[in-house]
């Protein structure tokens, strides 16, 4: 992913609009069913400000809705991407339907729901969530002054 982003003139990486994300030229990012794998997910995370280093000066600040639904990004990449989005806290809508979100990422999503000042909708359909994960997410949502729409 680092090598991919080292090219300042790269327009797209697979279906990821690298140039537009770098330029903060979009508010909504629809990557649903775009065959994103772990590397593409890592590129997206880095464009939003890699979670390991936190959001940097070059991190995207314009996108407030992201749909990553139905992509096989893998547990580690999905976890990393969710962590990055939590740290950035600019998303109003996050779509993760059918992404096989791992349990560790569900815990981060629950924490994200508790502290986010912007989130309004979260799509987790077709993720085969455990009863405990649903309980954590609902409890986090109940603790908010304004509830978000969570689709299970």
GROMACS .gro file of C-alpha atoms in nm:
model
  152
    1UNK     CA    1   0.000   0.000   0.000
    2UNK     CA    2   0.284   0.239   0.080
    3UNK     CA    3   0.437   0.173  -0.263
    4UNK     CA    4   0.102   0.236  -0.433
    5UNK     CA    5   0.061   0.572  -0.261
    6UNK     CA    6   0.420   0.677  -0.327
    7UNK     CA    7   0.314   0.773  -0.681
    8UNK     CA    8   0.185   1.133  -0.665
    9UNK     CA    9   0.018   1.106  -1.008
   10UNK     CA   10  -0.177   0.784  -0.947
   11UNK     CA   11  -0.543   0.841  -1.040
   12UNK     CA   12  -0.695   0.506  -0.937
   13UNK     CA   13  -0.582   0.195  -0.757
   14UNK     CA   14  -0.828  -0.068  -0.872
   15UNK     CA   15  -1.160   0.104  -0.806
   16UNK     CA   16  -1.022   0.340  -0.539
   17UNK     CA   17  -1.020   0.702  -0.668
   18UNK     CA   18  -0.682   0.792  -0.520
   19UNK     CA   19  -0.643   1.135  -0.687
   20UNK     CA   20  -0.992   1.254  -0.587
   21UNK     CA   21  -0.943   1.136  -0.229
   22UNK     CA   22  -0.605   1.309  -0.207
   23UNK     CA   23  -0.761   1.630  -0.343
   24UNK     CA   24  -1.053   1.615  -0.095
   25UNK     CA   25  -1.277   1.632  -0.401
   26UNK     CA   26  -1.562   1.408  -0.290
   27UNK     CA   27  -1.808   1.382   0.000
   28UNK     CA   28  -1.932   1.029  -0.060
   29UNK     CA   29  -1.722   0.724  -0.145
   30UNK     CA   30  -1.909   0.425  -0.285
   31UNK     CA   31  -1.681   0.124  -0.302
   32UNK     CA   32  -1.958  -0.132  -0.257
   33UNK     CA   33  -1.897  -0.456  -0.448
   34UNK     CA   34  -1.572  -0.328  -0.605
   35UNK     CA   35  -1.367  -0.642  -0.533
   36UNK     CA   36  -1.157  -0.465  -0.271
   37UNK     CA   37  -0.908  -0.692  -0.104
   38UNK     CA   38  -0.674  -0.633   0.190
   39UNK     CA   39  -0.434  -0.414  -0.010
   40UNK     CA   40  -0.708  -0.184  -0.140
   41UNK     CA   41  -0.855  -0.156   0.210
   42UNK     CA   42  -0.513  -0.059   0.342
   43UNK     CA   43  -0.480   0.207   0.069
   44UNK     CA   44  -0.820   0.350   0.168
   45UNK     CA   45  -0.717   0.354   0.535
   46UNK     CA   46  -0.395   0.533   0.449
   47UNK     CA   47  -0.580   0.794   0.241
   48UNK     CA   48  -0.792   0.872   0.547
   49UNK     CA   49  -0.491   0.892   0.776
   50UNK     CA   50  -0.330   0.565   0.868
   51UNK     CA   51  -0.443   0.451   1.214
   52UNK     CA   52  -0.086   0.368   1.315
   53UNK     CA   53   0.024   0.729   1.274
   54UNK     CA   54  -0.314   0.891   1.321
   55UNK     CA   55  -0.478   1.132   1.078
   56UNK     CA   56  -0.206   1.336   0.914
   57UNK     CA   57  -0.207   1.665   0.730
   58UNK     CA   58  -0.267   1.484   0.401
   59UNK     CA   59  -0.557   1.275   0.531
   60UNK     CA   60  -0.887   1.308   0.346
   61UNK     CA   61  -1.125   1.544   0.524
   62UNK     CA   62  -1.405   1.574   0.267
   63UNK     CA   63  -1.565   1.227   0.266
   64UNK     CA   64  -1.844   1.193   0.521
   65UNK     CA   65  -2.013   0.881   0.381
   66UNK     CA   66  -1.833   0.561   0.287
   67UNK     CA   67  -1.978   0.233   0.164
   68UNK     CA   68  -1.738  -0.060   0.161
   69UNK     CA   69  -2.012  -0.324   0.150
   70UNK     CA   70  -1.963  -0.669   0.007
   71UNK     CA   71  -1.588  -0.666  -0.027
   72UNK     CA   72  -1.354  -0.940   0.094
   73UNK     CA   73  -1.106  -0.710   0.268
   74UNK     CA   74  -0.994  -0.962   0.528
   75UNK     CA   75  -1.005  -0.939   0.908
   76UNK     CA   76  -0.683  -0.745   0.959
   77UNK     CA   77  -0.751  -0.486   0.687
   78UNK     CA   78  -1.114  -0.440   0.796
   79UNK     CA   79  -1.002  -0.394   1.157
   80UNK     CA   80  -0.738  -0.140   1.050
   81UNK     CA   81  -0.986   0.053   0.836
   82UNK     CA   82  -1.248   0.068   1.113
   83UNK     CA   83  -0.981   0.189   1.358
   84UNK     CA   84  -0.874   0.462   1.116
   85UNK     CA   85  -1.233   0.581   1.061
   86UNK     CA   86  -1.288   0.590   1.439
   87UNK     CA   87  -0.981   0.805   1.496
   88UNK     CA   88  -1.078   1.043   1.219
   89UNK     CA   89  -1.443   1.077   1.333
   90UNK     CA   90  -1.578   1.258   1.029
   91UNK     CA   91  -1.812   0.991   0.892
   92UNK     CA   92  -2.188   1.040   0.901
   93UNK     CA   93  -2.255   0.709   0.724
   94UNK     CA   94  -2.052   0.388   0.714
   95UNK     CA   95  -2.151   0.087   0.507
   96UNK     CA   96  -1.991  -0.246   0.597
   97UNK     CA   97  -2.266  -0.483   0.484
   98UNK     CA   98  -2.138  -0.828   0.397
   99UNK     CA   99  -1.776  -0.750   0.485
  100UNK     CA  100  -1.735  -1.023   0.748
  101UNK     CA  101  -1.643  -0.762   1.008
  102UNK     CA  102  -1.432  -0.941   1.272
  103UNK     CA  103  -1.520  -0.933   1.646
  104UNK     CA  104  -1.230  -0.697   1.730
  105UNK     CA  105  -1.356  -0.447   1.474
  106UNK     CA  106  -1.707  -0.475   1.623
  107UNK     CA  107  -1.567  -0.366   1.960
  108UNK     CA  108  -1.405  -0.067   1.791
  109UNK     CA  109  -1.734   0.014   1.617
  110UNK     CA  110  -1.913   0.005   1.953
  111UNK     CA  111  -1.655   0.245   2.098
  112UNK     CA  112  -1.684   0.460   1.785
  113UNK     CA  113  -2.062   0.479   1.824
  114UNK     CA  114  -2.023   0.600   2.183
  115UNK     CA  115  -1.783   0.884   2.102
  116UNK     CA  116  -1.868   0.989   1.748
  117UNK     CA  117  -2.017   1.333   1.713
  118UNK     CA  118  -2.105   1.286   1.346
  119UNK     CA  119  -2.220   0.930   1.280
  120UNK     CA  120  -2.583   0.894   1.178
  121UNK     CA  121  -2.599   0.554   1.005
  122UNK     CA  122  -2.413   0.224   1.016
  123UNK     CA  123  -2.493  -0.067   0.784
  124UNK     CA  124  -2.381  -0.404   0.918
  125UNK     CA  125  -2.626  -0.630   0.734
  126UNK     CA  126  -2.506  -0.975   0.629
  127UNK     CA  127  -2.218  -0.986   0.876
  128UNK     CA  128  -2.337  -1.285   1.082
  129UNK     CA  129  -2.298  -1.089   1.405
  130UNK     CA  130  -2.287  -1.267   1.736
  131UNK     CA  131  -2.554  -1.191   1.995
  132UNK     CA  132  -2.279  -1.030   2.206
  133UNK     CA  133  -2.174  -0.799   1.919
  134UNK     CA  134  -2.534  -0.686   1.862
  135UNK     CA  135  -2.572  -0.628   2.237
  136UNK     CA  136  -2.251  -0.417   2.248
  137UNK     CA  137  -2.354  -0.209   1.948
  138UNK     CA  138  -2.707  -0.151   2.081
  139UNK     CA  139  -2.572  -0.057   2.426
  140UNK     CA  140  -2.330   0.190   2.267
  141UNK     CA  141  -2.613   0.341   2.065
  142UNK     CA  142  -2.836   0.366   2.372
  143UNK     CA  143  -2.567   0.569   2.548
  144UNK     CA  144  -2.580   0.841   2.282
  145UNK     CA  145  -2.792   1.155   2.316
  146UNK     CA  146  -2.900   1.114   1.952
  147UNK     CA  147  -2.933   0.758   1.824
  148UNK     CA  148  -2.785   0.643   1.497
  149UNK     CA  149  -2.955   0.412   1.253
  150UNK     CA  150  -2.789   0.069   1.272
  151UNK     CA  151  -2.892  -0.193   1.020
  152UNK     CA  152  -2.820  -0.550   1.128
   0.00000   0.00000   0.00000
